[in-house]
mmCIF file of N, CA and C and ligand atoms in Angstrom:
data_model
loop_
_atom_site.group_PDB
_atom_site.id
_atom_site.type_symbol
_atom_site.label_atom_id
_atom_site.label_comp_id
_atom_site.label_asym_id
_atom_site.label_seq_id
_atom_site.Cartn_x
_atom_site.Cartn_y
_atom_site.Cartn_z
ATOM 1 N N UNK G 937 0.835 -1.205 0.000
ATOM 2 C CA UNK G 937 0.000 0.000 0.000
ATOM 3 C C UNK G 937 0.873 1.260 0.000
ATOM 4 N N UNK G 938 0.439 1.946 -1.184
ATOM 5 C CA UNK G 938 1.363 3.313 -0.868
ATOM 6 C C UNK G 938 1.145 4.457 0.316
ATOM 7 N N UNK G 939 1.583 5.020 0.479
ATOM 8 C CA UNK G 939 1.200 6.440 1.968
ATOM 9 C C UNK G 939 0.537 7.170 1.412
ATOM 10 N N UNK G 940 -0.927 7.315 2.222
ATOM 11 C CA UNK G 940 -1.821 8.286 1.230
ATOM 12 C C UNK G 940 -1.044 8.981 1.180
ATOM 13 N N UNK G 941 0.166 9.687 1.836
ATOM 14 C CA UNK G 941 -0.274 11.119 0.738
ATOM 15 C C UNK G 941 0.420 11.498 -0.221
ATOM 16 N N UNK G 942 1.154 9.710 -1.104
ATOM 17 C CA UNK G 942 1.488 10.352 -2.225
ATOM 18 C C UNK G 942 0.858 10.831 -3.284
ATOM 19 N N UNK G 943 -0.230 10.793 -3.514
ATOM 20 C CA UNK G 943 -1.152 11.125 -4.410
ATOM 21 C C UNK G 943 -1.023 12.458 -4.432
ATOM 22 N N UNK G 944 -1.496 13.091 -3.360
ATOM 23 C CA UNK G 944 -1.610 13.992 -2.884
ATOM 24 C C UNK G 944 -0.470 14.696 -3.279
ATOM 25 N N UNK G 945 0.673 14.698 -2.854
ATOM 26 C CA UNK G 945 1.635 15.078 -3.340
ATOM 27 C C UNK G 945 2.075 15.280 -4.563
ATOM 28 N N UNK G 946 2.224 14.353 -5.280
ATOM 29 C CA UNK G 946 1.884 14.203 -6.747
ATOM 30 C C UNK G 946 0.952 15.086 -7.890
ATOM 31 N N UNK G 947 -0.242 15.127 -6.930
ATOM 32 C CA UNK G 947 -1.194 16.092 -7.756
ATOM 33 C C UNK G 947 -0.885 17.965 -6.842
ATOM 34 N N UNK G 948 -0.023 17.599 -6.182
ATOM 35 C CA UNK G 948 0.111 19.246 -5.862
ATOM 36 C C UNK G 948 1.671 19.703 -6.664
ATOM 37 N N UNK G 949 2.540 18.835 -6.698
ATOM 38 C CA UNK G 949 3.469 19.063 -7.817
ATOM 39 C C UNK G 949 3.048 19.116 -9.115
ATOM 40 N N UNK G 950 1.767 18.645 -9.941
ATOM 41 C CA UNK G 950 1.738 19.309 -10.712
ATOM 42 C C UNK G 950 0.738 20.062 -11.176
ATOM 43 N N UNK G 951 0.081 20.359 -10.024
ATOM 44 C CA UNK G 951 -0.890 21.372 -9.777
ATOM 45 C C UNK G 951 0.196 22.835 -9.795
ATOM 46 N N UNK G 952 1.603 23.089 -9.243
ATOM 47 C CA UNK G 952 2.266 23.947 -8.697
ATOM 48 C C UNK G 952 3.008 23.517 -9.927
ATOM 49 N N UNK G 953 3.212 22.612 -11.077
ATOM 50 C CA UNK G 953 3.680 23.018 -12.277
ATOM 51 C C UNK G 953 5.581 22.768 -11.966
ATOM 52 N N UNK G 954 5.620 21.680 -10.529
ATOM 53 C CA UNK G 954 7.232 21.349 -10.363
ATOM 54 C C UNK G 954 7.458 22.185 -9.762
ATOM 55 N N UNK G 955 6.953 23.389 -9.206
ATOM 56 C CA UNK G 955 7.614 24.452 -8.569
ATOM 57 C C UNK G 955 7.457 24.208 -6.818
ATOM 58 N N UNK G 956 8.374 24.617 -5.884
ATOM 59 C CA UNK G 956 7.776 24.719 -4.626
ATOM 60 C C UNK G 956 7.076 26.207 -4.717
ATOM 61 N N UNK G 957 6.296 25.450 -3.627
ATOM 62 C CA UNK G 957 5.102 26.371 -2.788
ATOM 63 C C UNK G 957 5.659 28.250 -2.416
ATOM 64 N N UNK G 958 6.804 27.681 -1.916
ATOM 65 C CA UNK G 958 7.525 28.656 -0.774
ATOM 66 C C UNK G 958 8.629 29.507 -1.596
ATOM 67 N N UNK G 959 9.228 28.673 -2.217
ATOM 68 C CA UNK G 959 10.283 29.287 -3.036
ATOM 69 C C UNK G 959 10.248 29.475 -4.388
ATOM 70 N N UNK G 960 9.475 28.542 -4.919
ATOM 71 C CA UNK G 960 9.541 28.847 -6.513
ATOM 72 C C UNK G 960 10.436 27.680 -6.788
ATOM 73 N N UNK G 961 11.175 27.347 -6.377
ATOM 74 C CA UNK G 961 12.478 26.149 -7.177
ATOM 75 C C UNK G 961 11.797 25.028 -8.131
ATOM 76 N N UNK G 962 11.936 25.125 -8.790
ATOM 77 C CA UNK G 962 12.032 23.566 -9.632
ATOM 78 C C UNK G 962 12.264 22.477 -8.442
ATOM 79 N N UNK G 963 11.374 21.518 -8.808
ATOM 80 C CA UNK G 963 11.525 20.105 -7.630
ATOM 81 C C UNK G 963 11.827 18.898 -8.501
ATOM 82 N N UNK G 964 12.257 17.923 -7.713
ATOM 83 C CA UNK G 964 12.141 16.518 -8.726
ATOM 84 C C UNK G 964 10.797 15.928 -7.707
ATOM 85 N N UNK G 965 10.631 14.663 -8.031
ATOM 86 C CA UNK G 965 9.516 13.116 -7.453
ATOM 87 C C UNK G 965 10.540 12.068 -7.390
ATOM 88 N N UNK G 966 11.241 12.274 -9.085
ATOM 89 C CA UNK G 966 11.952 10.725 -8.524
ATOM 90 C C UNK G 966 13.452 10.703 -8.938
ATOM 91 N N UNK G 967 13.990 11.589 -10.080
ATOM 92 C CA UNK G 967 14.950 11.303 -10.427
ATOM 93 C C UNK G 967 15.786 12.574 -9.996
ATOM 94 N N UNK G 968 16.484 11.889 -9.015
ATOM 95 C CA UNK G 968 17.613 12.816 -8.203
ATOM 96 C C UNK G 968 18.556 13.432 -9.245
ATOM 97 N N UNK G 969 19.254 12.229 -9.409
ATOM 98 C CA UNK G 969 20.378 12.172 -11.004
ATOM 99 C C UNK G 969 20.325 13.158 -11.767
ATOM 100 N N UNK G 970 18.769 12.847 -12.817
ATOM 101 C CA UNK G 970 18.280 13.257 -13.813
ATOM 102 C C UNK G 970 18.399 14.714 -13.469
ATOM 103 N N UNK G 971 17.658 15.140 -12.597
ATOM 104 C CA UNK G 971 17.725 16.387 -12.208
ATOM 105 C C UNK G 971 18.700 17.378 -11.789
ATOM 106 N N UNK G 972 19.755 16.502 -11.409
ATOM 107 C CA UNK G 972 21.218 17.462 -10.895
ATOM 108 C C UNK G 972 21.991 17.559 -12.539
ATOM 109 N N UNK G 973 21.376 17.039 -13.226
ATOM 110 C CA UNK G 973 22.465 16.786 -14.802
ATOM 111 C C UNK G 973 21.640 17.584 -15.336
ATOM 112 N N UNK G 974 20.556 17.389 -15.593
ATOM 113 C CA UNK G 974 19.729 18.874 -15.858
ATOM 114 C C UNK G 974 20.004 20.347 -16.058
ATOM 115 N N UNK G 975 20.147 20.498 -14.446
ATOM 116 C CA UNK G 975 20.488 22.085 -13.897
ATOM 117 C C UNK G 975 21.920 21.987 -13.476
ATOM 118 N N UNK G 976 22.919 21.245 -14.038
ATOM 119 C CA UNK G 976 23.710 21.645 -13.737
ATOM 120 C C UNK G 976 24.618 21.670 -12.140
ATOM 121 N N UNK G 977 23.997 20.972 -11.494
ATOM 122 C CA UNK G 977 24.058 20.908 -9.836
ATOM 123 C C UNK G 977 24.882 19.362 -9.619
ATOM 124 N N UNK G 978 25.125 19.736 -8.421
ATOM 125 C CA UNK G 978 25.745 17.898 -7.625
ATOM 126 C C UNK G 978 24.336 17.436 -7.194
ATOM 127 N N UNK G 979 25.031 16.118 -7.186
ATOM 128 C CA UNK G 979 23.417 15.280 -6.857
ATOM 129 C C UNK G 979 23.375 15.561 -5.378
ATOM 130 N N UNK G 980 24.297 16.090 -4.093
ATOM 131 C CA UNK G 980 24.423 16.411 -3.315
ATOM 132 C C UNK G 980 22.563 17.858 -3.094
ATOM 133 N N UNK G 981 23.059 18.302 -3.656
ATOM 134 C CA UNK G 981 22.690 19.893 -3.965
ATOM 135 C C UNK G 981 21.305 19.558 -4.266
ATOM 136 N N UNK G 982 21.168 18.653 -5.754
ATOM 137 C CA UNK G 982 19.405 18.238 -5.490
ATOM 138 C C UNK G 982 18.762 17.529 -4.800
ATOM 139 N N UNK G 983 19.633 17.292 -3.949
ATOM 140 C CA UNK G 983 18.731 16.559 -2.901
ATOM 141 C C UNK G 983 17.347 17.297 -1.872
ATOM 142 N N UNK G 984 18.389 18.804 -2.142
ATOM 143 C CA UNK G 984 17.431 19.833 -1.175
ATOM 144 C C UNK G 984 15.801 20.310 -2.054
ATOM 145 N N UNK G 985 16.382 19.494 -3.275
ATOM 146 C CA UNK G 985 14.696 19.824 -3.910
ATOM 147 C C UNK G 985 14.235 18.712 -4.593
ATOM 148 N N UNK G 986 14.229 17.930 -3.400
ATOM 149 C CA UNK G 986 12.869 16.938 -3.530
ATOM 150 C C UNK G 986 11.594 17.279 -3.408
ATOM 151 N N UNK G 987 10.588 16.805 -4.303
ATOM 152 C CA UNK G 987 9.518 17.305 -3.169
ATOM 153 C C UNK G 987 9.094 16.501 -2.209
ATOM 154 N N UNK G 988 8.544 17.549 -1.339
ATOM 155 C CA UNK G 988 7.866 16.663 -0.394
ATOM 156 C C UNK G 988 6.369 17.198 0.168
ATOM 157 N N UNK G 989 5.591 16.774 0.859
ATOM 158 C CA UNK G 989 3.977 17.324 1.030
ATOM 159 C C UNK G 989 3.920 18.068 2.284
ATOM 160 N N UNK G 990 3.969 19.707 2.033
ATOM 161 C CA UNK G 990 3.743 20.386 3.254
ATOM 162 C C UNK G 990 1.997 20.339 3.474
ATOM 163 N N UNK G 991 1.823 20.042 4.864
ATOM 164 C CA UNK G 991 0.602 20.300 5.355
ATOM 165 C C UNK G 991 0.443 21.638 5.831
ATOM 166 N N UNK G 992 -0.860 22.134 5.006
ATOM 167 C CA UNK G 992 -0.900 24.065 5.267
ATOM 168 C C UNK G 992 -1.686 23.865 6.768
ATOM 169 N N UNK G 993 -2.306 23.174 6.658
ATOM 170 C CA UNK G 993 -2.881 22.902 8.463
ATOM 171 C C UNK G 993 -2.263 21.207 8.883
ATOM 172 N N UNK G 994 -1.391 22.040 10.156
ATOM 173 C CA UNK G 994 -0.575 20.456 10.439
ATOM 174 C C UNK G 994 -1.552 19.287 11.321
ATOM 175 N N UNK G 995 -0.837 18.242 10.777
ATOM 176 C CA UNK G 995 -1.913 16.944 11.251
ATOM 177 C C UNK G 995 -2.189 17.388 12.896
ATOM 178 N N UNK G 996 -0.742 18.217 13.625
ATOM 179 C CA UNK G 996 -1.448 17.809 14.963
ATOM 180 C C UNK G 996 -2.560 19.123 15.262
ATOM 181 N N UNK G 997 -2.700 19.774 14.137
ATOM 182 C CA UNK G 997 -3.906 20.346 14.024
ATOM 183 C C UNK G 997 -4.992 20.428 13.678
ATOM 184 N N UNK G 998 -5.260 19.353 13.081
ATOM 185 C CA UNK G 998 -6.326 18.522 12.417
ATOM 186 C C UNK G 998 -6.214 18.466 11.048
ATOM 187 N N UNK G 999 -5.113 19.133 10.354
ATOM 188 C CA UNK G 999 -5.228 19.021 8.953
ATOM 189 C C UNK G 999 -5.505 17.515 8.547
ATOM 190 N N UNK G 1000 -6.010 17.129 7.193
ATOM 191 C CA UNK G 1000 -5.499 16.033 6.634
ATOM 192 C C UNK G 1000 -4.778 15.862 5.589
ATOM 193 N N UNK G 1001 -4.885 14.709 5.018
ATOM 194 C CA UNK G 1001 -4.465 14.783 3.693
ATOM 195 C C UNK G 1001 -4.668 14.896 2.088
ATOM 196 N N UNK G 1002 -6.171 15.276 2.824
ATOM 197 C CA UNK G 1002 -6.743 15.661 1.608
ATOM 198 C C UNK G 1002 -6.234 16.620 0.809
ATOM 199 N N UNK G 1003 -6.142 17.207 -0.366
ATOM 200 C CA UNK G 1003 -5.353 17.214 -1.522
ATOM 201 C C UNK G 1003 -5.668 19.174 -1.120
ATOM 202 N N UNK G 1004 -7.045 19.905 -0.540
ATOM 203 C CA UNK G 1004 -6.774 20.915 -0.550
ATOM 204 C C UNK G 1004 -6.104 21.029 1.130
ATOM 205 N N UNK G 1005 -5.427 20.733 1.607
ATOM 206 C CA UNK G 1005 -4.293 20.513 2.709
ATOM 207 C C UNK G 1005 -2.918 20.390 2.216
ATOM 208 N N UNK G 1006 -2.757 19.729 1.556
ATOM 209 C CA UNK G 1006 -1.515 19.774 0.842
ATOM 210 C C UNK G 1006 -0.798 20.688 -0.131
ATOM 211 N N UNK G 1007 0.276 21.008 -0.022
ATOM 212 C CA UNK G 1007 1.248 21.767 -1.160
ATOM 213 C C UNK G 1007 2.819 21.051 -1.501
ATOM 214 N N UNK G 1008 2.909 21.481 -2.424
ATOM 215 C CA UNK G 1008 4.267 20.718 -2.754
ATOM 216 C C UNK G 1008 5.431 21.732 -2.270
ATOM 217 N N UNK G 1009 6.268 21.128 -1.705
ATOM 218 C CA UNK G 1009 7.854 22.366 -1.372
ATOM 219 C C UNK G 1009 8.767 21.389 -1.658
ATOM 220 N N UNK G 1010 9.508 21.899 -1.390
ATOM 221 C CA UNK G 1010 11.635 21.570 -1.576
ATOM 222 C C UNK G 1010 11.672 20.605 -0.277
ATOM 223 N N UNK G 1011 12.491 20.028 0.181
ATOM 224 C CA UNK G 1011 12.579 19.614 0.710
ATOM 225 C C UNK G 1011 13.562 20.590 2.194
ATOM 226 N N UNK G 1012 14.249 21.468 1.138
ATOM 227 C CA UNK G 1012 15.382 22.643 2.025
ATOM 228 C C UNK G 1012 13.845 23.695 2.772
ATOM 229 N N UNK G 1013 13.172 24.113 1.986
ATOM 230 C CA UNK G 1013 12.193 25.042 2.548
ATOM 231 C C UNK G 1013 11.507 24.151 4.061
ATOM 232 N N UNK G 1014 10.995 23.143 3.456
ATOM 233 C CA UNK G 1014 9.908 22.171 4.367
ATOM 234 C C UNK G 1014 10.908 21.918 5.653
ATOM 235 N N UNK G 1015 12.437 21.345 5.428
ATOM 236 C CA UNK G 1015 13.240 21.092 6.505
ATOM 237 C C UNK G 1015 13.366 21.845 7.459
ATOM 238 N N UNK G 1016 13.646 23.255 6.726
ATOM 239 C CA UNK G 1016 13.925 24.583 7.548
ATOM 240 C C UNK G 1016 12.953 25.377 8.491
ATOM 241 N N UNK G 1017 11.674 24.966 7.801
ATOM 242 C CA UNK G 1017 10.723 25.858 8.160
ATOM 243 C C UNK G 1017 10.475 24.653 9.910
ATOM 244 N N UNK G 1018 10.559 23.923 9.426
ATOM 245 C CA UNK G 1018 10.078 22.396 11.019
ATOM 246 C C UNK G 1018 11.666 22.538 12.104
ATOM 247 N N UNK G 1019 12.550 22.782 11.443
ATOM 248 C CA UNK G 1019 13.802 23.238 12.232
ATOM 249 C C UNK G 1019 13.342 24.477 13.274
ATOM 250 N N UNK G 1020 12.694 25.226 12.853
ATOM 251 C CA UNK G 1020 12.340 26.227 13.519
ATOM 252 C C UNK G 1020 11.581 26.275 14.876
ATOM 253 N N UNK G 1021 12.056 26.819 15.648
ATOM 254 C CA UNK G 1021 11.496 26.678 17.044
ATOM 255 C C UNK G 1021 9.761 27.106 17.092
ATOM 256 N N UNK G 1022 9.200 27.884 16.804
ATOM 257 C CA UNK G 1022 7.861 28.051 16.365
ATOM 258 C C UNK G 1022 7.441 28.648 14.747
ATOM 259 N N UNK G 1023 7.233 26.964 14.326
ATOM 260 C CA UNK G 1023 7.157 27.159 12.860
ATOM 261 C C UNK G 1023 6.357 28.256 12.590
ATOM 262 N N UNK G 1024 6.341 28.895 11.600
ATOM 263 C CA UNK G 1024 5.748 29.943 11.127
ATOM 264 C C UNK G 1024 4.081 29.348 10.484
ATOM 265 N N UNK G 1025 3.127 30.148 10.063
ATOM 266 C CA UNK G 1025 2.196 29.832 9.891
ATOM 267 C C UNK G 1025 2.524 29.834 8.119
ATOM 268 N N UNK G 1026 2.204 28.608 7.350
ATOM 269 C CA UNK G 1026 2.742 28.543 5.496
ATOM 270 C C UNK G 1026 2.362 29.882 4.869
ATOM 271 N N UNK G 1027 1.625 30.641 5.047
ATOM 272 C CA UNK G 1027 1.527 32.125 4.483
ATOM 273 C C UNK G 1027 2.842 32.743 4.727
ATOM 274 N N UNK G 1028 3.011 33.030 6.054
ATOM 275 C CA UNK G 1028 3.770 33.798 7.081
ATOM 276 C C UNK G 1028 5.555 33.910 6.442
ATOM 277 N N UNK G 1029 5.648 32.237 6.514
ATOM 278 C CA UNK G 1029 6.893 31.537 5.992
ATOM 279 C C UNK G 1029 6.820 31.970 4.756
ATOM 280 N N UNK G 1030 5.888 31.897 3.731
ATOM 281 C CA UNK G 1030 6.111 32.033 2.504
ATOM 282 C C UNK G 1030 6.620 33.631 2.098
ATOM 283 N N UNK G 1031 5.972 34.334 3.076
ATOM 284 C CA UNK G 1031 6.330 36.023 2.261
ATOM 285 C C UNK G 1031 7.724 35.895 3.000
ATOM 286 N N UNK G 1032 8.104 35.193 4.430
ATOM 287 C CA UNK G 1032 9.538 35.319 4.903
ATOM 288 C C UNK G 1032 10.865 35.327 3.594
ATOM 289 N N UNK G 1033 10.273 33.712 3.018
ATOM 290 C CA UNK G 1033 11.121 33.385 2.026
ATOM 291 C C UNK G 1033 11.382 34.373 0.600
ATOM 292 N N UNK G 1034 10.366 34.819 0.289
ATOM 293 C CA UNK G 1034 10.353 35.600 -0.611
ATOM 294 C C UNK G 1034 11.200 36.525 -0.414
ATOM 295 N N UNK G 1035 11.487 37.041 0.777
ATOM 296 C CA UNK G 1035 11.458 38.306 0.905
ATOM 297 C C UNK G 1035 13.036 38.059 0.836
ATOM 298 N N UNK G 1036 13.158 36.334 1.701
ATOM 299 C CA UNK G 1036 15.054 36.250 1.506
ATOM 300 C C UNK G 1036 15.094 36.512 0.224
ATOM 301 N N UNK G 1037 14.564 35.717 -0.760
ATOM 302 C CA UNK G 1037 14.619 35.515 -1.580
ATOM 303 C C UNK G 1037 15.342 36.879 -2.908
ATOM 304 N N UNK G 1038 14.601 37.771 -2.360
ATOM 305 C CA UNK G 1038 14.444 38.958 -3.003
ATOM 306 C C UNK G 1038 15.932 39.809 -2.718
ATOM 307 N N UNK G 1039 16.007 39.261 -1.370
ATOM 308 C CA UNK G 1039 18.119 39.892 -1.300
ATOM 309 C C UNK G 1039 18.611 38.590 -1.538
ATOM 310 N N UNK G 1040 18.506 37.853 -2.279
ATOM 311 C CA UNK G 1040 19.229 36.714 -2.985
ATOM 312 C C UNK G 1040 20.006 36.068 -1.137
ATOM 313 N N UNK G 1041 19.396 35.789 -0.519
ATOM 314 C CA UNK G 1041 19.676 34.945 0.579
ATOM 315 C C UNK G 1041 18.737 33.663 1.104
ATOM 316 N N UNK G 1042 18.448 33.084 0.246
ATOM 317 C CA UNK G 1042 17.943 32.199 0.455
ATOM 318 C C UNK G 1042 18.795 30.798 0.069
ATOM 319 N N UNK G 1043 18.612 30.550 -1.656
ATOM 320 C CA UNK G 1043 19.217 29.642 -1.987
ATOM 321 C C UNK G 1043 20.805 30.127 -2.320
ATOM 322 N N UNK G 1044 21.821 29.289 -1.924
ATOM 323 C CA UNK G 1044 23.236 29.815 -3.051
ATOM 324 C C UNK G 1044 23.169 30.050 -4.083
ATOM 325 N N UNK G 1045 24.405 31.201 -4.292
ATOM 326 C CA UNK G 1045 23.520 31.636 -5.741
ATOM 327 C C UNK G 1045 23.847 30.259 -6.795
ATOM 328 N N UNK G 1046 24.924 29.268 -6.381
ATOM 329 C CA UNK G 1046 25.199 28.636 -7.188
ATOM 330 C C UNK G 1046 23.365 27.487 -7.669
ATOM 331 N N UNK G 1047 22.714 27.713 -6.681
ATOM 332 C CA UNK G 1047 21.439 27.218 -7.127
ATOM 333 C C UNK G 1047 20.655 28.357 -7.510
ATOM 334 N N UNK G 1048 20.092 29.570 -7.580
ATOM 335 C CA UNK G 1048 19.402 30.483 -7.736
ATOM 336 C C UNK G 1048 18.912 30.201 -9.301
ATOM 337 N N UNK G 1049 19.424 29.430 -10.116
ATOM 338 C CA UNK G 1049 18.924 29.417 -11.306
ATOM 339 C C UNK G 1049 17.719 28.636 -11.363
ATOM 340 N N UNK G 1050 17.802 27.671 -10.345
ATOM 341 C CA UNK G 1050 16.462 26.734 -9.856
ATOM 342 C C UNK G 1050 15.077 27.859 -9.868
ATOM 343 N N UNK G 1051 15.100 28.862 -9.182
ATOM 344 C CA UNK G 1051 14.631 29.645 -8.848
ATOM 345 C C UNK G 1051 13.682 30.525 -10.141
ATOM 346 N N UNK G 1052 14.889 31.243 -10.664
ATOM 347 C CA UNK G 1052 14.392 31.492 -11.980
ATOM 348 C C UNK G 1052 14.216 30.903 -13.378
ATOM 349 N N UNK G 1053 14.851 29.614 -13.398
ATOM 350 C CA UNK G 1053 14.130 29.039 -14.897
ATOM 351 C C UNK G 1053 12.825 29.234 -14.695
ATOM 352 N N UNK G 1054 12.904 29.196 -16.486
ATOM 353 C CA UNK G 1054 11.586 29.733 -16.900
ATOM 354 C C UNK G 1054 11.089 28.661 -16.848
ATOM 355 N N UNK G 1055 9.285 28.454 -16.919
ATOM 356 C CA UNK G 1055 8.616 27.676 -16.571
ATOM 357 C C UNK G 1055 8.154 26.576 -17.810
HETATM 358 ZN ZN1 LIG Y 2512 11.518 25.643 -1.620
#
């Protein structure tokens, strides 16, 4: 049996068109490889943009996994944001990131192209 919420996941990556939620980056699903030869990156480096299924309302808040609960992110955004001593609310986080984003402090610039390829 797969984990519900790959579906879920799945249909929010390409609902979001490969992009994360939070940052904009280009994501992979499955091919790590494929994707670091792609853009140019170490397979090290794409690892941070996997996707993975952020819950906009967290389970221990009753979210589920139903598909409008879910968004697709990076795996670097989703890590960072749960690293955080009181996660931010996914709006909250999202204009945060942007805003790194916007003084180019978010991703290295050696990834920033993730960021802006065109769609
Ligand atoms: Zn991201």
């Amino acid at each position: 049996m797969p984990s519900p919420i790959v579906k879920p996941r799945f249909e929010a990556f390409h609902k979001q068109a490969g992009r994360c939620y939070y940052c904009g980056s280009l994501m992979w699903l499955n091919d790590q490889e494929g994707f670091a030869r792609k853009h140019s990156i170490s397979i090290s480096d794409a690892a941070k943009f996997k996707c993975t299924a952020e819950h906009l309302v967290a389970r221990c808040d009753g979210g589920g996994n139903d598909r409008s609960n879910i968004v697709a992110a990076c795996l670097f955004c989703n890590n960072t944001r749960h690293r955080m001593k009181n996660a931010p609310a996914p709006n909250k986080y999202k204009e945060h990131i942007q805003s790194r984003i916007n003084k180019g402090k978010w991703h290295p610039k050696s990834l920033q192209h993730l960021v802006s390829f065109p769609a």
